[in-house]
PDB file of C-alpha atoms and ligand atoms in Angstrom:
ATOM      1  CA  UNK A   1     -94.967  46.938   2.488  1.00 61.00           C
ATOM      2  CA  UNK A   2     -94.382  43.397   1.252  1.00 65.00           C
ATOM      3  CA  UNK A   3     -93.920  41.268   4.444  1.00 60.00           C
ATOM      4  CA  UNK A   4     -90.913  39.652   2.711  1.00 61.00           C
ATOM      5  CA  UNK A   5     -89.179  43.044   2.825  1.00 65.00           C
ATOM      6  CA  UNK A   6     -89.480  43.175   6.593  1.00 74.00           C
ATOM      7  CA  UNK A   7     -87.450  40.057   7.237  1.00 82.00           C
ATOM      8  CA  UNK A   8     -83.709  40.319   7.833  1.00 92.00           C
ATOM      9  CA  UNK A   9     -81.018  38.100   6.359  1.00 93.00           C
ATOM     10  CA  UNK A  10     -79.979  37.516   9.968  1.00 94.00           C
ATOM     11  CA  UNK A  11     -83.286  35.678  10.492  1.00 93.00           C
ATOM     12  CA  UNK A  12     -81.895  32.975   8.173  1.00 94.00           C
ATOM     13  CA  UNK A  13     -79.039  32.206  10.586  1.00 96.00           C
ATOM     14  CA  UNK A  14     -79.612  29.177  12.812  1.00 96.00           C
ATOM     15  CA  UNK A  15     -76.600  29.871  15.028  1.00 97.00           C
ATOM     16  CA  UNK A  16     -73.261  31.663  15.193  1.00 98.00           C
ATOM     17  CA  UNK A  17     -70.444  29.146  14.723  1.00 98.00           C
ATOM     18  CA  UNK A  18     -67.470  31.548  14.966  1.00 98.00           C
ATOM     19  CA  UNK A  19     -67.967  35.056  16.343  1.00 98.00           C
ATOM     20  CA  UNK A  20     -66.382  38.259  15.031  1.00 98.00           C
ATOM     21  CA  UNK A  21     -64.132  38.403  18.085  1.00 98.00           C
ATOM     22  CA  UNK A  22     -63.000  34.786  17.660  1.00 98.00           C
ATOM     23  CA  UNK A  23     -62.243  35.406  13.986  1.00 98.00           C
ATOM     24  CA  UNK A  24     -60.234  38.522  14.816  1.00 98.00           C
ATOM     25  CA  UNK A  25     -58.173  36.812  17.524  1.00 98.00           C
ATOM     26  CA  UNK A  26     -57.464  33.781  15.365  1.00 98.00           C
ATOM     27  CA  UNK A  27     -56.390  35.893  12.396  1.00 98.00           C
ATOM     28  CA  UNK A  28     -53.935  37.810  14.581  1.00 98.00           C
ATOM     29  CA  UNK A  29     -52.468  34.449  15.690  1.00 98.00           C
ATOM     30  CA  UNK A  30     -52.321  33.148  12.105  1.00 98.00           C
ATOM     31  CA  UNK A  31     -50.561  36.339  11.020  1.00 98.00           C
ATOM     32  CA  UNK A  32     -48.024  35.800  13.806  1.00 98.00           C
ATOM     33  CA  UNK A  33     -47.358  32.271  12.487  1.00 98.00           C
ATOM     34  CA  UNK A  34     -46.734  33.762   9.059  1.00 98.00           C
ATOM     35  CA  UNK A  35     -44.642  36.623  10.467  1.00 98.00           C
ATOM     36  CA  UNK A  36     -42.343  33.962  11.966  1.00 98.00           C
ATOM     37  CA  UNK A  37     -41.851  32.300   8.574  1.00 98.00           C
ATOM     38  CA  UNK A  38     -41.624  35.065   5.992  1.00 98.00           C
ATOM     39  CA  UNK A  39     -39.322  38.074   5.815  1.00 98.00           C
ATOM     40  CA  UNK A  40     -39.184  41.154   3.596  1.00 98.00           C
ATOM     41  CA  UNK A  41     -36.619  39.421   1.394  1.00 98.00           C
ATOM     42  CA  UNK A  42     -39.097  36.646   0.576  1.00 98.00           C
ATOM     43  CA  UNK A  43     -41.608  39.180  -0.759  1.00 98.00           C
ATOM     44  CA  UNK A  44     -44.349  36.549  -1.012  1.00 98.00           C
ATOM     45  CA  UNK A  45     -47.488  36.939  -3.087  1.00 98.00           C
ATOM     46  CA  UNK A  46     -50.717  36.272  -1.207  1.00 98.00           C
ATOM     47  CA  UNK A  47     -53.197  34.851  -3.699  1.00 98.00           C
ATOM     48  CA  UNK A  48     -56.772  35.469  -2.603  1.00 98.00           C
ATOM     49  CA  UNK A  49     -59.159  32.880  -4.009  1.00 98.00           C
ATOM     50  CA  UNK A  50     -62.295  34.802  -4.900  1.00 97.00           C
ATOM     51  CA  UNK A  51     -64.894  35.248  -4.047  1.00 96.00           C
ATOM     52  CA  UNK A  52     -65.102  33.668  -0.614  1.00 97.00           C
ATOM     53  CA  UNK A  53     -61.667  34.669   0.712  1.00 98.00           C
ATOM     54  CA  UNK A  54     -61.906  38.431   0.124  1.00 98.00           C
ATOM     55  CA  UNK A  55     -62.715  39.296   3.738  1.00 98.00           C
ATOM     56  CA  UNK A  56     -60.149  36.902   5.218  1.00 98.00           C
ATOM     57  CA  UNK A  57     -57.420  38.298   2.960  1.00 98.00           C
ATOM     58  CA  UNK A  58     -58.365  41.875   3.826  1.00 98.00           C
ATOM     59  CA  UNK A  59     -58.104  41.221   7.570  1.00 98.00           C
ATOM     60  CA  UNK A  60     -55.072  38.926   7.394  1.00 98.00           C
ATOM     61  CA  UNK A  61     -52.942  41.276   5.300  1.00 98.00           C
ATOM     62  CA  UNK A  62     -53.323  44.073   7.870  1.00 98.00           C
ATOM     63  CA  UNK A  63     -51.577  41.963  10.503  1.00 98.00           C
ATOM     64  CA  UNK A  64     -48.625  40.851   8.382  1.00 98.00           C
ATOM     65  CA  UNK A  65     -45.381  42.596   9.176  1.00 98.00           C
ATOM     66  CA  UNK A  66     -43.315  41.511   6.168  1.00 98.00           C
ATOM     67  CA  UNK A  67     -43.440  43.077   2.707  1.00 98.00           C
ATOM     68  CA  UNK A  68     -45.754  41.184   0.428  1.00 98.00           C
ATOM     69  CA  UNK A  69     -47.939  41.559  -2.624  1.00 98.00           C
ATOM     70  CA  UNK A  70     -51.533  40.504  -3.109  1.00 98.00           C
ATOM     71  CA  UNK A  71     -53.131  39.068  -6.207  1.00 98.00           C
ATOM     72  CA  UNK A  72     -56.503  37.544  -6.983  1.00 98.00           C
ATOM     73  CA  UNK A  73     -57.820  34.470  -8.698  1.00 98.00           C
ATOM     74  CA  UNK A  74     -61.469  33.570  -9.048  1.00 97.00           C
ATOM     75  CA  UNK A  75     -62.266  29.902  -8.960  1.00 92.00           C
ATOM     76  CA  UNK A  76     -65.642  28.285  -9.060  1.00 84.00           C
ATOM     77  CA  UNK A  77     -67.040  24.799  -8.906  1.00 78.00           C
ATOM     78  CA  UNK A  78     -69.467  23.804 -11.587  1.00 63.00           C
ATOM     79  CA  UNK A  79     -72.877  22.598 -10.584  1.00 53.00           C
ATOM     80  CA  UNK A  80     -75.719  23.528  -8.327  1.00 50.00           C
ATOM     81  CA  UNK A  81     -76.418  22.583  -4.765  1.00 53.00           C
ATOM     82  CA  UNK A  82     -74.733  23.176  -1.464  1.00 53.00           C
ATOM     83  CA  UNK A  83     -71.785  20.893  -2.126  1.00 58.00           C
ATOM     84  CA  UNK A  84     -68.847  21.166  -4.509  1.00 59.00           C
ATOM     85  CA  UNK A  85     -69.154  19.110  -7.701  1.00 60.00           C
ATOM     86  CA  UNK A  86     -65.430  18.446  -7.957  1.00 65.00           C
ATOM     87  CA  UNK A  87     -65.277  20.119 -11.379  1.00 79.00           C
ATOM     88  CA  UNK A  88     -63.338  23.359 -11.072  1.00 87.00           C
ATOM     89  CA  UNK A  89     -62.745  26.279 -13.447  1.00 90.00           C
ATOM     90  CA  UNK A  90     -60.792  29.534 -13.408  1.00 94.00           C
ATOM     91  CA  UNK A  91     -63.032  32.580 -13.857  1.00 95.00           C
ATOM     92  CA  UNK A  92     -60.273  35.169 -13.283  1.00 97.00           C
ATOM     93  CA  UNK A  93     -56.564  34.496 -13.449  1.00 97.00           C
ATOM     94  CA  UNK A  94     -53.669  36.190 -11.648  1.00 98.00           C
ATOM     95  CA  UNK A  95     -52.401  39.541 -12.910  1.00 98.00           C
ATOM     96  CA  UNK A  96     -48.804  38.710 -11.989  1.00 96.00           C
ATOM     97  CA  UNK A  97     -46.372  35.893 -12.713  1.00 98.00           C
ATOM     98  CA  UNK A  98     -45.459  33.652  -9.781  1.00 98.00           C
ATOM     99  CA  UNK A  99     -42.374  32.223 -11.509  1.00 98.00           C
ATOM    100  CA  UNK A 100     -39.666  32.009  -8.834  1.00 98.00           C
ATOM    101  CA  UNK A 101     -41.905  33.629  -6.226  1.00 98.00           C
ATOM    102  CA  UNK A 102     -43.080  32.507  -2.791  1.00 98.00           C
ATOM    103  CA  UNK A 103     -46.857  32.035  -2.872  1.00 98.00           C
ATOM    104  CA  UNK A 104     -49.453  31.841  -0.123  1.00 98.00           C
ATOM    105  CA  UNK A 105     -52.850  30.624  -1.326  1.00 98.00           C
ATOM    106  CA  UNK A 106     -55.548  32.284   0.797  1.00 98.00           C
ATOM    107  CA  UNK A 107     -58.813  30.329   0.919  1.00 98.00           C
ATOM    108  CA  UNK A 108     -61.972  30.773   2.966  1.00 98.00           C
ATOM    109  CA  UNK A 109     -62.721  27.061   3.285  1.00 97.00           C
ATOM    110  CA  UNK A 110     -61.317  23.684   2.332  1.00 97.00           C
ATOM    111  CA  UNK A 111     -64.163  21.206   2.076  1.00 96.00           C
ATOM    112  CA  UNK A 112     -63.807  18.206  -0.271  1.00 94.00           C
ATOM    113  CA  UNK A 113     -60.354  19.510  -1.260  1.00 95.00           C
ATOM    114  CA  UNK A 114     -61.036  19.408  -5.014  1.00 94.00           C
ATOM    115  CA  UNK A 115     -60.706  23.172  -5.496  1.00 95.00           C
ATOM    116  CA  UNK A 116     -57.433  23.384  -3.601  1.00 96.00           C
ATOM    117  CA  UNK A 117     -56.084  20.292  -5.344  1.00 96.00           C
ATOM    118  CA  UNK A 118     -56.821  21.938  -8.684  1.00 95.00           C
ATOM    119  CA  UNK A 119     -55.206  25.202  -7.568  1.00 96.00           C
ATOM    120  CA  UNK A 120     -52.071  23.474  -6.288  1.00 97.00           C
ATOM    121  CA  UNK A 121     -51.641  21.470  -9.493  1.00 96.00           C
ATOM    122  CA  UNK A 122     -52.194  24.636 -11.508  1.00 96.00           C
ATOM    123  CA  UNK A 123     -49.596  26.546  -9.480  1.00 97.00           C
ATOM    124  CA  UNK A 124     -47.051  23.729  -9.699  1.00 96.00           C
ATOM    125  CA  UNK A 125     -46.975  24.347 -13.455  1.00 96.00           C
ATOM    126  CA  UNK A 126     -46.133  28.036 -12.874  1.00 97.00           C
ATOM    127  CA  UNK A 127     -42.752  27.296 -11.264  1.00 98.00           C
ATOM    128  CA  UNK A 128     -43.119  29.144  -7.925  1.00 98.00           C
ATOM    129  CA  UNK A 129     -40.273  29.098  -5.360  1.00 98.00           C
ATOM    130  CA  UNK A 130     -42.699  27.774  -2.736  1.00 98.00           C
ATOM    131  CA  UNK A 131     -46.423  27.407  -2.151  1.00 98.00           C
ATOM    132  CA  UNK A 132     -48.166  27.394   1.205  1.00 98.00           C
ATOM    133  CA  UNK A 133     -51.887  27.413   1.941  1.00 98.00           C
ATOM    134  CA  UNK A 134     -53.828  29.468   4.487  1.00 98.00           C
ATOM    135  CA  UNK A 135     -57.504  28.728   5.013  1.00 98.00           C
ATOM    136  CA  UNK A 136     -59.833  30.318   7.506  1.00 98.00           C
ATOM    137  CA  UNK A 137     -62.010  27.217   7.760  1.00 98.00           C
ATOM    138  CA  UNK A 138     -61.249  23.544   7.350  1.00 98.00           C
ATOM    139  CA  UNK A 139     -63.795  20.723   7.165  1.00 97.00           C
ATOM    140  CA  UNK A 140     -61.582  17.629   7.381  1.00 97.00           C
ATOM    141  CA  UNK A 141     -64.561  15.273   7.742  1.00 96.00           C
ATOM    142  CA  UNK A 142     -65.612  16.157   4.186  1.00 95.00           C
ATOM    143  CA  UNK A 143     -62.284  15.553   2.486  1.00 97.00           C
ATOM    144  CA  UNK A 144     -62.364  13.494  -0.712  1.00 95.00           C
ATOM    145  CA  UNK A 145     -58.810  14.251  -1.785  1.00 96.00           C
ATOM    146  CA  UNK A 146     -55.762  14.826   0.405  1.00 97.00           C
ATOM    147  CA  UNK A 147     -54.437  18.394   0.238  1.00 98.00           C
ATOM    148  CA  UNK A 148     -51.733  20.133   2.294  1.00 98.00           C
ATOM    149  CA  UNK A 149     -52.891  23.055   4.440  1.00 98.00           C
ATOM    150  CA  UNK A 150     -50.243  25.075   6.314  1.00 98.00           C
ATOM    151  CA  UNK A 151     -52.272  27.680   8.216  1.00 98.00           C
ATOM    152  CA  UNK A 152     -55.773  26.828   9.489  1.00 98.00           C
ATOM    153  CA  UNK A 153     -58.066  29.250  11.275  1.00 98.00           C
ATOM    154  CA  UNK A 154     -60.741  26.873  12.516  1.00 98.00           C
ATOM    155  CA  UNK A 155     -61.601  23.217  12.039  1.00 98.00           C
ATOM    156  CA  UNK A 156     -65.354  23.058  11.754  1.00 98.00           C
ATOM    157  CA  UNK A 157     -67.984  20.314  11.633  1.00 96.00           C
ATOM    158  CA  UNK A 158     -69.986  19.486   8.532  1.00 95.00           C
ATOM    159  CA  UNK A 159     -72.544  22.283   8.762  1.00 94.00           C
ATOM    160  CA  UNK A 160     -73.727  24.660   6.044  1.00 94.00           C
ATOM    161  CA  UNK A 161     -71.731  27.757   6.927  1.00 97.00           C
ATOM    162  CA  UNK A 162     -72.053  31.280   5.573  1.00 97.00           C
ATOM    163  CA  UNK A 163     -70.871  34.798   6.360  1.00 98.00           C
ATOM    164  CA  UNK A 164     -67.465  36.470   6.537  1.00 98.00           C
ATOM    165  CA  UNK A 165     -67.102  36.060   2.762  1.00 98.00           C
ATOM    166  CA  UNK A 166     -68.887  32.734   2.416  1.00 97.00           C
ATOM    167  CA  UNK A 167     -72.144  32.755   0.519  1.00 96.00           C
ATOM    168  CA  UNK A 168     -75.300  30.895  -0.090  1.00 95.00           C
ATOM    169  CA  UNK A 169     -76.655  31.748  -3.572  1.00 94.00           C
ATOM    170  CA  UNK A 170     -74.222  34.719  -3.613  1.00 95.00           C
ATOM    171  CA  UNK A 171     -75.820  36.242  -0.499  1.00 96.00           C
ATOM    172  CA  UNK A 172     -74.766  36.524   3.162  1.00 97.00           C
ATOM    173  CA  UNK A 173     -71.081  37.241   2.321  1.00 98.00           C
ATOM    174  CA  UNK A 174     -71.339  40.485   4.335  1.00 97.00           C
ATOM    175  CA  UNK A 175     -72.478  38.786   7.555  1.00 97.00           C
ATOM    176  CA  UNK A 176     -69.574  39.613   9.891  1.00 98.00           C
ATOM    177  CA  UNK A 177     -69.357  36.203  11.596  1.00 98.00           C
ATOM    178  CA  UNK A 178     -69.416  32.559  10.475  1.00 98.00           C
ATOM    179  CA  UNK A 179     -72.969  31.333  10.873  1.00 98.00           C
ATOM    180  CA  UNK A 180     -74.903  28.168  10.184  1.00 98.00           C
ATOM    181  CA  UNK A 181     -77.807  28.668   7.829  1.00 96.00           C
ATOM    182  CA  UNK A 182     -81.250  27.356   8.744  1.00 95.00           C
ATOM    183  CA  UNK A 183     -81.847  24.212   6.635  1.00 94.00           C
ATOM    184  CA  UNK A 184     -85.163  25.536   5.324  1.00 93.00           C
ATOM    185  CA  UNK A 185     -83.298  28.376   3.599  1.00 93.00           C
ATOM    186  CA  UNK A 186     -81.188  26.151   1.363  1.00 88.00           C
ATOM    187  CA  UNK A 187     -83.763  23.369   1.081  1.00 87.00           C
ATOM    188  CA  UNK A 188     -86.054  25.846  -0.668  1.00 74.00           C
ATOM    189  CA  UNK A 189     -83.495  26.503  -3.415  1.00 59.00           C
ATOM    190  CA  UNK A 190     -80.850  24.586  -5.321  1.00 57.00           C
ATOM    191  CA  UNK A 191     -78.300  27.297  -6.052  1.00 55.00           C
ATOM    192  CA  UNK A 192     -74.687  27.091  -4.869  1.00 56.00           C
TER     193      UNK A 192
HETATM  194  C1  PRP B   1     -65.778  27.493  -2.178  1.00 71.36           C
HETATM  195  C2  PRP B   1     -64.546  27.893  -1.372  1.00 71.36           C
HETATM  196  C3  PRP B   1     -63.468  27.000  -1.895  1.00 71.36           C
HETATM  197  C4  PRP B   1     -64.225  25.762  -2.321  1.00 71.36           C
HETATM  198  C5  PRP B   1     -64.000  24.675  -1.332  1.00 71.36           C
HETATM  199  O1  PRP B   1     -65.800  28.197  -3.384  1.00 71.36           O
HETATM  200  O2  PRP B   1     -64.228  29.254  -1.561  1.00 71.36           O
HETATM  201  O3  PRP B   1     -62.792  27.570  -2.984  1.00 71.36           O
HETATM  202  O4  PRP B   1     -65.620  26.100  -2.395  1.00 71.36           O
HETATM  203  O5  PRP B   1     -64.712  23.514  -1.684  1.00 71.36           O
HETATM  204  P1  PRP B   1     -64.021  22.131  -2.006  1.00 71.36           P
HETATM  205  O6  PRP B   1     -62.902  21.923  -1.013  1.00 71.36           O
HETATM  206  O7  PRP B   1     -65.145  21.141  -1.830  1.00 71.36           O
HETATM  207  O8  PRP B   1     -63.529  22.187  -3.420  1.00 71.36           O
HETATM  208  P2  PRP B   1     -67.109  28.389  -4.295  1.00 71.36           P
HETATM  209  O9  PRP B   1     -66.997  27.473  -5.496  1.00 71.36           O
HETATM  210  O10 PRP B   1     -68.331  28.256  -3.466  1.00 71.36           O
HETATM  211  O11 PRP B   1     -66.929  29.875  -4.844  1.00 71.36           O
HETATM  212  P3  PRP B   1     -66.929  31.287  -4.049  1.00 71.36           P
HETATM  213  O12 PRP B   1     -65.683  31.321  -3.198  1.00 71.36           O
HETATM  214  O13 PRP B   1     -66.878  32.281  -5.165  1.00 71.36           O
HETATM  215  O14 PRP B   1     -68.190  31.378  -3.234  1.00 71.36           O
END
């Protein structure tokens, strides 16, 4: 067998930054914050920003006690490398209208803030009743543009994180915790 085939993707993880248990407990607490704000009558739409937020949305929604809908939007930054280029595009738009609706943007990470800034400006033009933002991870030290964030799971340092929906070169999204990738893994390649 090719020796490459015998290595595990877990060998590429330098360390665990946020464990499965910590993620679970924090999501339950975040859901409680949201349960205190929204009611059935609000019927908010949770907008999952694909791809990175799919796992966060799936776990968060199970702990919400008010009626809500979910919808999906795929956003990507142009450019290669491990950092956002600041140029953002919509790959998949919402199925539903948010006109007059309460919206919760669900993100996996806010880094430079360019993606969220783009999303918020885009939503402002769609005439929602309100917009709040939930992000599992926040890297405030990396911010290049000020963006409002209402629900934050974890503030993290400027490390290259992956797992729990977050990728490197489209891999590692299935890792069940937030890990820090070994530098040699992403220094070998240039893909986002
Ligand atoms: C990631 C993440 C955010 C964005 C944050 O998306 O999901 O949307 O980058 O970076 P910023 O604050 O510097 O703009 P990515 O473009 O990697 O797409 P993905 O979610 O499909 O992996």
